[in-house]
Amino acid sequence: MNVLITGGAGFIGSHLVDRRLAAGDRVTVIDDFNDFYSPARKRANIAPHLENPCFRLIEGDIRDETSVARAFEGQDLDAIVHLAARAGVRPSLSAPVLYEEVNVIGTLRLLEAAVRRGKPRFVLASSSSVYGCGRVPFSEEDPVGRPISPYAATKRGAELHVAATHHLEGLAAVCLRIFTVYGPRQRPEMAIARFLRGVEKGEPIPIYGDGSSSRDYTYVDDVIDGIEAALRAPLQFEIINLGGAHPISLSELVAAIEAATGRTAVVERKPDQPGDVPATYASVEKASRLLSFRPRVPLPEGLRRTVAWLRGHAA
Ligand code: NAD
């Protein structure tokens, strides 16, 4: 398969790049190495592949038509996995226009190019955040008209443009609503990455709210399995949840981190954060039916692997 992975130097993207190259694919990555977190970390994520003749890197911004055209140049793509985005709920509160430009306009640029260049299968990384404060478990049939952060609104906006392009142009597409992902190379501002760093160093870790908020944490290898299944499945247009389907509270997460590290956490209580949802929980019935998706890595095992990686990569 010949695949374009946008945001392929990031956390999830670089795991997908590893997998697709190992499977014998030709892989093009477009990534702008912005400083949302250390660009050096992103470069390290893909460094092992730079000499691989099946790997091509375009350093550029998906908002820029010329950069996107370069990513399509000289090849017939079979598929696009669109992961490039400004991620994270909290940082979106102070930069809503940037989030809109990258996550919505950037997606439109790619959709336009995809339609012009043979309509390769399109897989969008959407997010569980589109469900807002809805009832759990979240099902793809639930109403999603009440986003509670700019990030969530832009992810829903991107889904809607994918749907419209499918309707007008027949682009085969899957929007994956991904639930909080963790594992080696996790974005450093995400809770598990911050907690693990803090506990390893004996520093206080901030806990927002009373510890009862819950998240459906999903190990990165499981998410990659789901993305790969979406690349293979002969679907025309679907929105599908990808989650661990086993939510745990913040307090339980801290206990699991203590168990995985063998250290005691020093907890610093903070008020609830605006934009955060109280709970996420994926119904994965549709993913199981259409993608044969089954999350395989339970949290304690996923945390053990993440701690092992972190200890091997301590700065
Ligand atoms: P990440 O920040 O590690 O990866 C995103 C990559 O996209 C980065 O390498 C970044 O440099 C690149 N990028 C950002 N803006 C760009 C632009 N304008 N042009 C080109 N490249 C650009 O984030 P991640 O955690 O790997 O998330 C990947 C995708 O999955 C995102 O779309 C995110 O919204 C979605 N997602 C992530 C999670 C999660 O828990 N990590 C959950 C749900 C959805």
PDB file of C-alpha atoms and ligand atoms in Angstrom, residues 6-13 30-34 36-37 42 60-63 82-88 102 125-128 151 155 178-182 185 187 190, ligand 1:
ATOM      1  CA  THR A   6      -0.263  13.504   8.020  1.00  0.00           C
ATOM      2  CA  GLY A   7       1.245  14.330  11.405  1.00  0.00           C
ATOM      3  CA  GLY A   8       3.364  11.200  11.040  1.00  0.00           C
ATOM      4  CA  ALA A   9       6.130  12.527  13.292  1.00  0.00           C
ATOM      5  CA  GLY A  10       3.759  12.839  16.242  1.00  0.00           C
ATOM      6  CA  PHE A  11       2.811  10.386  18.954  1.00  0.00           C
ATOM      7  CA  ILE A  12       0.186   8.236  17.200  1.00  0.00           C
ATOM      8  CA  GLY A  13       1.479   8.991  13.702  1.00  0.00           C
ATOM      9  CA  ILE A  30       3.768  15.509   6.027  1.00  0.00           C
ATOM     10  CA  ASP A  31       4.492  17.235   9.321  1.00  0.00           C
ATOM     11  CA  ASP A  32       5.339  20.843  10.192  1.00  0.00           C
ATOM     12  CA  PHE A  33       7.287  20.017  13.398  1.00  0.00           C
ATOM     13  CA  ASN A  34       5.593  22.874  15.215  1.00  0.00           C
ATOM     14  CA  PHE A  36       3.298  22.603  20.530  1.00  0.00           C
ATOM     15  CA  TYR A  37       5.816  20.297  22.175  1.00  0.00           C
ATOM     16  CA  LYS A  42       9.070  14.545  16.860  1.00  0.00           C
ATOM     17  CA  GLY A  60       5.306  21.441   5.589  1.00  0.00           C
ATOM     18  CA  ASP A  61       2.016  22.745   6.862  1.00  0.00           C
ATOM     19  CA  ILE A  62      -1.261  21.096   5.850  1.00  0.00           C
ATOM     20  CA  ARG A  63      -2.840  24.557   5.620  1.00  0.00           C
ATOM     21  CA  HIS A  82      -5.047  12.279   8.550  1.00  0.00           C
ATOM     22  CA  LEU A  83      -3.577  12.704  12.024  1.00  0.00           C
ATOM     23  CA  ALA A  84      -2.032  16.190  11.761  1.00  0.00           C
ATOM     24  CA  ALA A  85      -3.892  18.513  14.088  1.00  0.00           C
ATOM     25  CA  ARG A  86      -3.616  20.830  17.007  1.00  0.00           C
ATOM     26  CA  ALA A  87      -4.510  18.349  19.722  1.00  0.00           C
ATOM     27  CA  GLY A  88      -5.653  18.764  23.314  1.00  0.00           C
ATOM     28  CA  VAL A 102      -5.275  23.664  11.363  1.00  0.00           C
ATOM     29  CA  ALA A 125      -8.481  11.003  13.423  1.00  0.00           C
ATOM     30  CA  SER A 126     -11.473  12.497  15.188  1.00  0.00           C
ATOM     31  CA  SER A 127     -11.912  12.491  18.931  1.00  0.00           C
ATOM     32  CA  SER A 128     -14.128  11.303  21.784  1.00  0.00           C
ATOM     33  CA  TYR A 151     -10.903  21.448  20.075  1.00  0.00           C
ATOM     34  CA  LYS A 155     -12.912  17.802  15.372  1.00  0.00           C
ATOM     35  CA  ILE A 178     -10.340   8.087  19.237  1.00  0.00           C
ATOM     36  CA  PHE A 179     -10.432   7.942  23.053  1.00  0.00           C
ATOM     37  CA  THR A 180      -7.479   9.150  25.185  1.00  0.00           C
ATOM     38  CA  VAL A 181      -4.387   7.361  23.888  1.00  0.00           C
ATOM     39  CA  TYR A 182      -1.294   6.561  25.962  1.00  0.00           C
ATOM     40  CA  ARG A 185       6.081   8.746  22.879  1.00  0.00           C
ATOM     41  CA  ARG A 187       2.414  13.862  24.007  1.00  0.00           C
ATOM     42  CA  MET A 190      -1.177  14.595  28.460  1.00  0.00           C
TER      43      MET A 190
HETATM   44  P1  NAD B   1       0.744  14.887  18.150  1.00  0.00           P
HETATM   45  O1  NAD B   1       0.705  16.354  18.432  1.00  0.00           O
HETATM   46  O2  NAD B   1       1.810  14.076  18.792  1.00  0.00           O
HETATM   47  O3  NAD B   1       0.776  14.639  16.589  1.00  0.00           O
HETATM   48  C1  NAD B   1       0.259  15.556  15.652  1.00  0.00           C
HETATM   49  C2  NAD B   1       1.336  15.829  14.625  1.00  0.00           C
HETATM   50  O4  NAD B   1       0.766  16.716  13.651  1.00  0.00           O
HETATM   51  C3  NAD B   1       2.567  16.529  15.202  1.00  0.00           C
HETATM   52  O5  NAD B   1       3.756  15.842  14.825  1.00  0.00           O
HETATM   53  C4  NAD B   1       2.508  17.926  14.620  1.00  0.00           C
HETATM   54  O6  NAD B   1       3.789  18.494  14.385  1.00  0.00           O
HETATM   55  C5  NAD B   1       1.726  17.694  13.335  1.00  0.00           C
HETATM   56  N1  NAD B   1       1.020  18.903  12.894  1.00  0.00           N
HETATM   57  C6  NAD B   1       0.256  19.724  13.666  1.00  0.00           C
HETATM   58  N2  NAD B   1      -0.182  20.758  12.929  1.00  0.00           N
HETATM   59  C7  NAD B   1       0.284  20.566  11.661  1.00  0.00           C
HETATM   60  C8  NAD B   1       0.166  21.314  10.469  1.00  0.00           C
HETATM   61  N3  NAD B   1      -0.513  22.464  10.409  1.00  0.00           N
HETATM   62  N4  NAD B   1       0.767  20.825   9.352  1.00  0.00           N
HETATM   63  C9  NAD B   1       1.480  19.664   9.408  1.00  0.00           C
HETATM   64  N5  NAD B   1       1.641  18.932  10.520  1.00  0.00           N
HETATM   65  C10 NAD B   1       1.046  19.384  11.644  1.00  0.00           C
HETATM   66  O7  NAD B   1      -0.716  14.344  18.554  1.00  0.00           O
HETATM   67  P2  NAD B   1      -1.263  12.850  18.708  1.00  0.00           P
HETATM   68  O8  NAD B   1      -1.607  12.658  20.127  1.00  0.00           O
HETATM   69  O9  NAD B   1      -0.369  11.897  18.000  1.00  0.00           O
HETATM   70  O10 NAD B   1      -2.629  12.987  17.906  1.00  0.00           O
HETATM   71  C11 NAD B   1      -2.726  12.640  16.539  1.00  0.00           C
HETATM   72  C12 NAD B   1      -4.164  12.847  16.080  1.00  0.00           C
HETATM   73  O11 NAD B   1      -5.062  12.039  16.847  1.00  0.00           O
HETATM   74  C13 NAD B   1      -4.665  14.286  16.225  1.00  0.00           C
HETATM   75  O12 NAD B   1      -5.509  14.563  15.137  1.00  0.00           O
HETATM   76  C14 NAD B   1      -5.467  14.253  17.513  1.00  0.00           C
HETATM   77  O13 NAD B   1      -6.452  15.247  17.531  1.00  0.00           O
HETATM   78  C15 NAD B   1      -6.071  12.864  17.409  1.00  0.00           C
HETATM   79  N6  NAD B   1      -6.440  12.309  18.710  1.00  0.00           N
HETATM   80  C16 NAD B   1      -5.480  12.047  19.642  1.00  0.00           C
HETATM   81  C17 NAD B   1      -5.854  11.509  20.855  1.00  0.00           C
HETATM   82  C18 NAD B   1      -4.831  11.201  21.915  1.00  0.00           C
HETATM   83  O14 NAD B   1      -5.236  10.808  23.026  1.00  0.00           O
HETATM   84  N7  NAD B   1      -3.529  11.332  21.655  1.00  0.00           N
HETATM   85  C19 NAD B   1      -7.206  11.254  21.146  1.00  0.00           C
HETATM   86  C20 NAD B   1      -8.161  11.561  20.165  1.00  0.00           C
HETATM   87  C21 NAD B   1      -7.776  12.070  18.950  1.00  0.00           C
END
